Amino acid sequence: MTIRSDNPDHGFQFPGLFEITAMGPAGAGLEERIPEVLEAIGIPVLRETVATRNSTGGKYVSIRVSIHAEDRQRYEAAHAALRAEPGIKWTL
């Protein structure tokens, strides 16, 4: 199997592993919720990669997780599912 970019101008190559970062309020349980949301839509999550970082003031937390995406549509679906969650302010 040859892995090729679906668009050489953007640098993403599918299938592949990608990191997604989501940010929301600290104490909202997002560390557990984010993998659950992704797995519920069929996105494989590497649970051992879940990492958190609190904001300077401690009001927010960012959660980084690695996922496996077969194609760009699955990658974009992961972001869309997370952005639809009430406690998530943004994703990268």
Short mmCIF file of N, CA, C and O in Angstrom, two decimals:
data_model
loop_
_atom_site.label_atom_id
_atom_site.label_comp_id
_atom_site.label_asym_id
_atom_site.label_seq_id
_atom_site.Cartn_x
_atom_site.Cartn_y
_atom_site.Cartn_z
N MET A 1 0.85 -1.18 0.00
CA MET A 1 0.00 0.00 0.00
C MET A 1 0.89 1.24 0.00
O MET A 1 1.79 1.37 0.81
N THR A 2 0.63 2.15 -0.91
CA THR A 2 1.35 3.40 -0.97
C THR A 2 0.52 4.48 -0.31
O THR A 2 -0.66 4.64 -0.61
N ILE A 3 1.15 5.24 0.58
CA ILE A 3 0.46 6.35 1.23
C ILE A 3 0.77 7.61 0.45
O ILE A 3 1.93 7.94 0.23
N ARG A 4 -0.29 8.28 0.02
CA ARG A 4 -0.14 9.51 -0.76
C ARG A 4 -1.02 10.58 -0.16
O ARG A 4 -2.08 10.31 0.40
N SER A 5 -0.59 11.81 -0.32
CA SER A 5 -1.40 12.94 0.13
C SER A 5 -2.59 13.09 -0.79
O SER A 5 -2.47 12.91 -2.01
N ASP A 6 -3.76 13.43 -0.21
CA ASP A 6 -4.92 13.67 -1.06
C ASP A 6 -4.83 15.04 -1.71
O ASP A 6 -5.58 15.35 -2.61
N ASN A 7 -3.92 15.86 -1.23
CA ASN A 7 -3.66 17.18 -1.81
C ASN A 7 -2.24 17.56 -1.43
O ASN A 7 -1.99 17.94 -0.29
N PRO A 8 -1.29 17.47 -2.34
CA PRO A 8 0.11 17.73 -2.00
C PRO A 8 0.37 19.12 -1.41
O PRO A 8 1.36 19.32 -0.74
N ASP A 9 -0.53 20.07 -1.61
CA ASP A 9 -0.31 21.42 -1.10
C ASP A 9 -0.51 21.54 0.40
O ASP A 9 -0.02 22.47 1.02
N HIS A 10 -1.25 20.64 1.04
CA HIS A 10 -1.51 20.81 2.46
C HIS A 10 -0.68 19.90 3.35
O HIS A 10 -0.63 20.11 4.55
N GLY A 11 -0.03 18.90 2.83
CA GLY A 11 0.88 18.08 3.61
C GLY A 11 0.27 16.93 4.40
O GLY A 11 1.00 16.12 4.94
N PHE A 12 -1.04 16.85 4.51
CA PHE A 12 -1.66 15.73 5.21
C PHE A 12 -1.58 14.49 4.34
O PHE A 12 -1.78 14.57 3.13
N GLN A 13 -1.30 13.35 4.96
CA GLN A 13 -1.29 12.10 4.23
C GLN A 13 -2.22 11.12 4.94
O GLN A 13 -2.13 10.95 6.16
N PHE A 14 -3.09 10.51 4.18
CA PHE A 14 -4.06 9.56 4.71
C PHE A 14 -3.83 8.21 4.10
O PHE A 14 -3.45 8.14 2.94
N PRO A 15 -4.08 7.14 4.86
CA PRO A 15 -4.45 7.12 6.27
C PRO A 15 -3.27 7.55 7.12
O PRO A 15 -2.12 7.51 6.67
N GLY A 16 -3.54 7.95 8.36
CA GLY A 16 -2.46 8.37 9.22
C GLY A 16 -2.88 8.66 10.64
O GLY A 16 -4.07 8.63 10.97
N LEU A 17 -1.87 8.92 11.47
CA LEU A 17 -2.10 9.32 12.85
C LEU A 17 -2.02 10.83 12.93
O LEU A 17 -1.13 11.44 12.35
N PHE A 18 -2.96 11.42 13.67
CA PHE A 18 -3.03 12.87 13.79
C PHE A 18 -3.32 13.24 15.23
O PHE A 18 -4.03 12.53 15.93
N GLU A 19 -2.76 14.37 15.66
CA GLU A 19 -3.07 14.89 16.98
C GLU A 19 -4.19 15.90 16.87
O GLU A 19 -4.20 16.72 15.94
N ILE A 20 -5.13 15.83 17.80
CA ILE A 20 -6.18 16.83 17.91
C ILE A 20 -6.10 17.39 19.32
O ILE A 20 -5.94 16.64 20.29
N THR A 21 -6.20 18.70 19.42
CA THR A 21 -6.23 19.37 20.71
C THR A 21 -7.58 20.05 20.85
O THR A 21 -8.04 20.72 19.93
N ALA A 22 -8.19 19.87 22.00
CA ALA A 22 -9.47 20.53 22.30
C ALA A 22 -9.32 21.26 23.63
O ALA A 22 -8.61 20.81 24.52
N MET A 23 -10.00 22.40 23.73
CA MET A 23 -9.91 23.19 24.95
C MET A 23 -11.30 23.49 25.49
O MET A 23 -12.23 23.75 24.73
N GLY A 24 -11.41 23.43 26.82
CA GLY A 24 -12.67 23.72 27.48
C GLY A 24 -12.43 24.03 28.94
O GLY A 24 -11.29 24.12 29.39
N PRO A 25 -13.50 24.16 29.70
CA PRO A 25 -13.36 24.51 31.13
C PRO A 25 -12.71 23.38 31.93
O PRO A 25 -13.02 22.20 31.71
N ALA A 26 -11.82 23.75 32.84
CA ALA A 26 -11.19 22.77 33.72
C ALA A 26 -12.27 22.17 34.62
O ALA A 26 -13.25 22.82 34.97
N GLY A 27 -12.10 20.92 34.97
CA GLY A 27 -13.03 20.27 35.86
C GLY A 27 -14.30 19.76 35.21
O GLY A 27 -15.20 19.28 35.89
N ALA A 28 -14.39 19.85 33.89
CA ALA A 28 -15.60 19.41 33.18
C ALA A 28 -15.52 17.95 32.73
O ALA A 28 -16.43 17.46 32.07
N GLY A 29 -14.43 17.26 33.05
CA GLY A 29 -14.29 15.86 32.67
C GLY A 29 -13.97 15.63 31.21
O GLY A 29 -14.22 14.55 30.68
N LEU A 30 -13.41 16.64 30.56
CA LEU A 30 -13.13 16.51 29.13
C LEU A 30 -12.07 15.46 28.82
O LEU A 30 -12.06 14.90 27.72
N GLU A 31 -11.20 15.17 29.78
CA GLU A 31 -10.16 14.16 29.56
C GLU A 31 -10.79 12.80 29.23
O GLU A 31 -10.26 12.07 28.41
N GLU A 32 -11.91 12.52 29.85
CA GLU A 32 -12.60 11.26 29.58
C GLU A 32 -13.59 11.41 28.43
O GLU A 32 -13.79 10.49 27.64
N ARG A 33 -14.21 12.56 28.33
CA ARG A 33 -15.27 12.78 27.35
C ARG A 33 -14.75 12.81 25.91
O ARG A 33 -15.40 12.27 25.00
N ILE A 34 -13.62 13.43 25.69
CA ILE A 34 -13.10 13.58 24.32
C ILE A 34 -12.87 12.21 23.65
O ILE A 34 -13.37 11.98 22.55
N PRO A 35 -12.15 11.28 24.28
CA PRO A 35 -12.02 9.96 23.64
C PRO A 35 -13.36 9.26 23.42
O PRO A 35 -13.57 8.61 22.40
N GLU A 36 -14.29 9.41 24.37
CA GLU A 36 -15.61 8.79 24.22
C GLU A 36 -16.34 9.32 22.99
O GLU A 36 -16.95 8.55 22.24
N VAL A 37 -16.31 10.63 22.80
CA VAL A 37 -16.99 11.25 21.65
C VAL A 37 -16.40 10.72 20.35
O VAL A 37 -17.13 10.35 19.42
N LEU A 38 -15.08 10.68 20.27
CA LEU A 38 -14.43 10.23 19.04
C LEU A 38 -14.70 8.75 18.76
O LEU A 38 -15.02 8.38 17.64
N GLU A 39 -14.60 7.93 19.78
CA GLU A 39 -14.85 6.50 19.60
C GLU A 39 -16.31 6.23 19.25
O GLU A 39 -16.60 5.30 18.50
N ALA A 40 -17.22 7.05 19.74
CA ALA A 40 -18.64 6.88 19.43
C ALA A 40 -18.94 7.07 17.95
O ALA A 40 -19.91 6.50 17.44
N ILE A 41 -18.12 7.85 17.26
CA ILE A 41 -18.33 8.03 15.82
C ILE A 41 -17.37 7.17 14.99
O ILE A 41 -17.23 7.36 13.79
N GLY A 42 -16.69 6.22 15.66
CA GLY A 42 -15.85 5.27 14.95
C GLY A 42 -14.44 5.74 14.66
O GLY A 42 -13.77 5.16 13.79
N ILE A 43 -13.97 6.74 15.37
CA ILE A 43 -12.59 7.22 15.19
C ILE A 43 -11.71 6.51 16.22
O ILE A 43 -11.91 6.68 17.43
N PRO A 44 -10.73 5.71 15.78
CA PRO A 44 -9.83 5.06 16.73
C PRO A 44 -8.96 6.08 17.47
O PRO A 44 -8.33 6.94 16.86
N VAL A 45 -8.97 5.98 18.80
CA VAL A 45 -8.19 6.88 19.66
C VAL A 45 -7.07 6.07 20.31
O VAL A 45 -7.31 4.98 20.82
N LEU A 46 -5.88 6.62 20.30
CA LEU A 46 -4.78 6.01 21.02
C LEU A 46 -4.85 6.54 22.44
O LEU A 46 -4.35 7.63 22.75
N ARG A 47 -5.52 5.82 23.30
CA ARG A 47 -5.82 6.28 24.67
C ARG A 47 -4.56 6.63 25.45
O ARG A 47 -4.59 7.51 26.31
N GLU A 48 -3.46 5.95 25.17
CA GLU A 48 -2.22 6.23 25.90
C GLU A 48 -1.62 7.60 25.55
O GLU A 48 -0.71 8.07 26.23
N THR A 49 -2.16 8.25 24.53
CA THR A 49 -1.63 9.56 24.13
C THR A 49 -2.38 10.74 24.75
O THR A 49 -1.99 11.88 24.53
N VAL A 50 -3.45 10.48 25.48
CA VAL A 50 -4.23 11.57 26.06
C VAL A 50 -3.34 12.35 27.02
O VAL A 50 -2.77 11.79 27.95
N ALA A 51 -3.21 13.65 26.75
CA ALA A 51 -2.38 14.52 27.59
C ALA A 51 -3.16 15.80 27.88
O ALA A 51 -3.89 16.30 27.02
N THR A 52 -3.02 16.31 29.09
CA THR A 52 -3.73 17.53 29.47
C THR A 52 -2.74 18.62 29.88
O THR A 52 -1.62 18.34 30.30
N ARG A 53 -3.21 19.84 29.75
CA ARG A 53 -2.42 21.00 30.17
C ARG A 53 -3.39 22.08 30.63
O ARG A 53 -4.27 22.49 29.87
N ASN A 54 -3.20 22.53 31.85
CA ASN A 54 -4.06 23.59 32.39
C ASN A 54 -3.59 24.95 31.90
O ASN A 54 -2.40 25.18 31.69
N SER A 55 -4.54 25.86 31.73
CA SER A 55 -4.21 27.23 31.37
C SER A 55 -3.49 27.90 32.55
O SER A 55 -3.53 27.41 33.67
N THR A 56 -2.86 29.02 32.30
CA THR A 56 -2.12 29.73 33.34
C THR A 56 -2.99 30.02 34.55
O THR A 56 -2.59 29.81 35.69
N GLY A 57 -4.20 30.48 34.34
CA GLY A 57 -5.10 30.80 35.43
C GLY A 57 -5.85 29.60 35.99
O GLY A 57 -6.54 29.72 37.00
N GLY A 58 -5.73 28.44 35.33
CA GLY A 58 -6.39 27.24 35.81
C GLY A 58 -7.86 27.13 35.47
O GLY A 58 -8.52 26.19 35.86
N LYS A 59 -8.36 28.10 34.71
CA LYS A 59 -9.78 28.09 34.37
C LYS A 59 -10.10 27.13 33.22
O LYS A 59 -11.20 26.58 33.14
N TYR A 60 -9.14 26.92 32.35
CA TYR A 60 -9.33 26.07 31.18
C TYR A 60 -8.30 24.95 31.16
O TYR A 60 -7.25 25.02 31.80
N VAL A 61 -8.61 23.93 30.38
CA VAL A 61 -7.69 22.81 30.17
C VAL A 61 -7.68 22.48 28.69
O VAL A 61 -8.71 22.57 28.01
N SER A 62 -6.49 22.13 28.19
CA SER A 62 -6.41 21.63 26.81
C SER A 62 -6.09 20.15 26.89
O SER A 62 -5.30 19.72 27.73
N ILE A 63 -6.71 19.41 26.03
CA ILE A 63 -6.53 17.97 25.97
C ILE A 63 -6.05 17.63 24.57
O ILE A 63 -6.66 18.01 23.57
N ARG A 64 -4.93 16.92 24.52
CA ARG A 64 -4.36 16.49 23.24
C ARG A 64 -4.49 14.98 23.16
O ARG A 64 -4.21 14.27 24.12
N VAL A 65 -4.91 14.50 22.01
CA VAL A 65 -5.09 13.06 21.80
C VAL A 65 -4.71 12.72 20.36
O VAL A 65 -4.89 13.54 19.46
N SER A 66 -4.16 11.54 20.16
CA SER A 66 -3.83 11.07 18.81
C SER A 66 -4.95 10.16 18.32
O SER A 66 -5.47 9.34 19.08
N ILE A 67 -5.29 10.34 17.06
CA ILE A 67 -6.33 9.53 16.43
C ILE A 67 -5.80 8.92 15.14
O ILE A 67 -4.80 9.40 14.58
N HIS A 68 -6.48 7.90 14.68
CA HIS A 68 -6.18 7.34 13.37
C HIS A 68 -7.32 7.74 12.43
O HIS A 68 -8.49 7.49 12.73
N ALA A 69 -6.97 8.38 11.34
CA ALA A 69 -7.98 8.80 10.36
C ALA A 69 -7.65 8.15 9.02
O ALA A 69 -6.54 8.28 8.52
N GLU A 70 -8.64 7.46 8.48
CA GLU A 70 -8.48 6.81 7.18
C GLU A 70 -8.43 7.80 6.03
O GLU A 70 -7.77 7.56 5.03
N ASP A 71 -9.16 8.91 6.17
CA ASP A 71 -9.23 9.90 5.10
C ASP A 71 -9.57 11.26 5.70
O ASP A 71 -9.84 11.39 6.89
N ARG A 72 -9.54 12.27 4.86
CA ARG A 72 -9.81 13.63 5.32
C ARG A 72 -11.21 13.77 5.91
O ARG A 72 -11.42 14.49 6.88
N GLN A 73 -12.18 13.07 5.35
CA GLN A 73 -13.54 13.16 5.86
C GLN A 73 -13.62 12.70 7.31
O GLN A 73 -14.32 13.30 8.12
N ARG A 74 -12.92 11.62 7.65
CA ARG A 74 -12.91 11.12 9.04
C ARG A 74 -12.19 12.11 9.96
O ARG A 74 -12.61 12.34 11.08
N TYR A 75 -11.13 12.70 9.47
CA TYR A 75 -10.39 13.71 10.26
C TYR A 75 -11.30 14.90 10.55
O TYR A 75 -11.40 15.36 11.67
N GLU A 76 -11.98 15.39 9.53
CA GLU A 76 -12.89 16.53 9.71
C GLU A 76 -14.09 16.15 10.57
O GLU A 76 -14.58 16.97 11.35
N ALA A 77 -14.55 14.91 10.46
CA ALA A 77 -15.66 14.45 11.31
C ALA A 77 -15.27 14.45 12.78
O ALA A 77 -16.08 14.76 13.65
N ALA A 78 -14.01 14.12 13.07
CA ALA A 78 -13.52 14.14 14.45
C ALA A 78 -13.60 15.56 15.01
O ALA A 78 -14.10 15.77 16.12
N HIS A 79 -13.12 16.53 14.25
CA HIS A 79 -13.19 17.93 14.69
C HIS A 79 -14.65 18.38 14.86
O HIS A 79 -15.00 19.03 15.85
N ALA A 80 -15.49 18.04 13.91
CA ALA A 80 -16.90 18.45 13.98
C ALA A 80 -17.59 17.86 15.21
O ALA A 80 -18.35 18.56 15.90
N ALA A 81 -17.32 16.59 15.50
CA ALA A 81 -17.94 15.95 16.67
C ALA A 81 -17.50 16.63 17.97
O ALA A 81 -18.31 16.87 18.87
N LEU A 82 -16.23 16.97 18.05
CA LEU A 82 -15.74 17.64 19.26
C LEU A 82 -16.30 19.05 19.38
O LEU A 82 -16.71 19.47 20.47
N ARG A 83 -16.36 19.76 18.29
CA ARG A 83 -16.89 21.14 18.33
C ARG A 83 -18.38 21.16 18.68
O ARG A 83 -18.88 22.16 19.18
N ALA A 84 -19.06 20.07 18.44
CA ALA A 84 -20.49 19.99 18.76
C ALA A 84 -20.72 19.74 20.25
O ALA A 84 -21.84 19.92 20.73
N GLU A 85 -19.70 19.34 20.96
CA GLU A 85 -19.81 19.10 22.41
C GLU A 85 -19.95 20.44 23.14
O GLU A 85 -19.16 21.36 22.91
N PRO A 86 -20.91 20.56 24.03
CA PRO A 86 -21.16 21.83 24.73
C PRO A 86 -19.98 22.39 25.50
O PRO A 86 -19.77 23.59 25.53
N GLY A 87 -19.14 21.54 26.10
CA GLY A 87 -18.06 22.05 26.93
C GLY A 87 -16.79 22.39 26.18
O GLY A 87 -15.85 22.93 26.75
N ILE A 88 -16.73 22.09 24.88
CA ILE A 88 -15.50 22.33 24.13
C ILE A 88 -15.58 23.69 23.43
O ILE A 88 -16.51 23.95 22.68
N LYS A 89 -14.58 24.51 23.71
CA LYS A 89 -14.56 25.88 23.14
C LYS A 89 -13.97 25.90 21.75
O LYS A 89 -14.42 26.64 20.89
N TRP A 90 -12.89 25.12 21.52
CA TRP A 90 -12.28 25.06 20.19
C TRP A 90 -11.43 23.82 20.05
O TRP A 90 -11.12 23.16 21.03
N THR A 91 -11.07 23.51 18.80
CA THR A 91 -10.16 22.39 18.51
C THR A 91 -9.08 22.85 17.55
O THR A 91 -9.28 23.78 16.77
N LEU A 92 -7.98 22.15 17.60
CA LEU A 92 -6.88 22.36 16.66
C LEU A 92 -6.51 21.00 16.08
O LEU A 92 -6.54 20.01 16.75
#
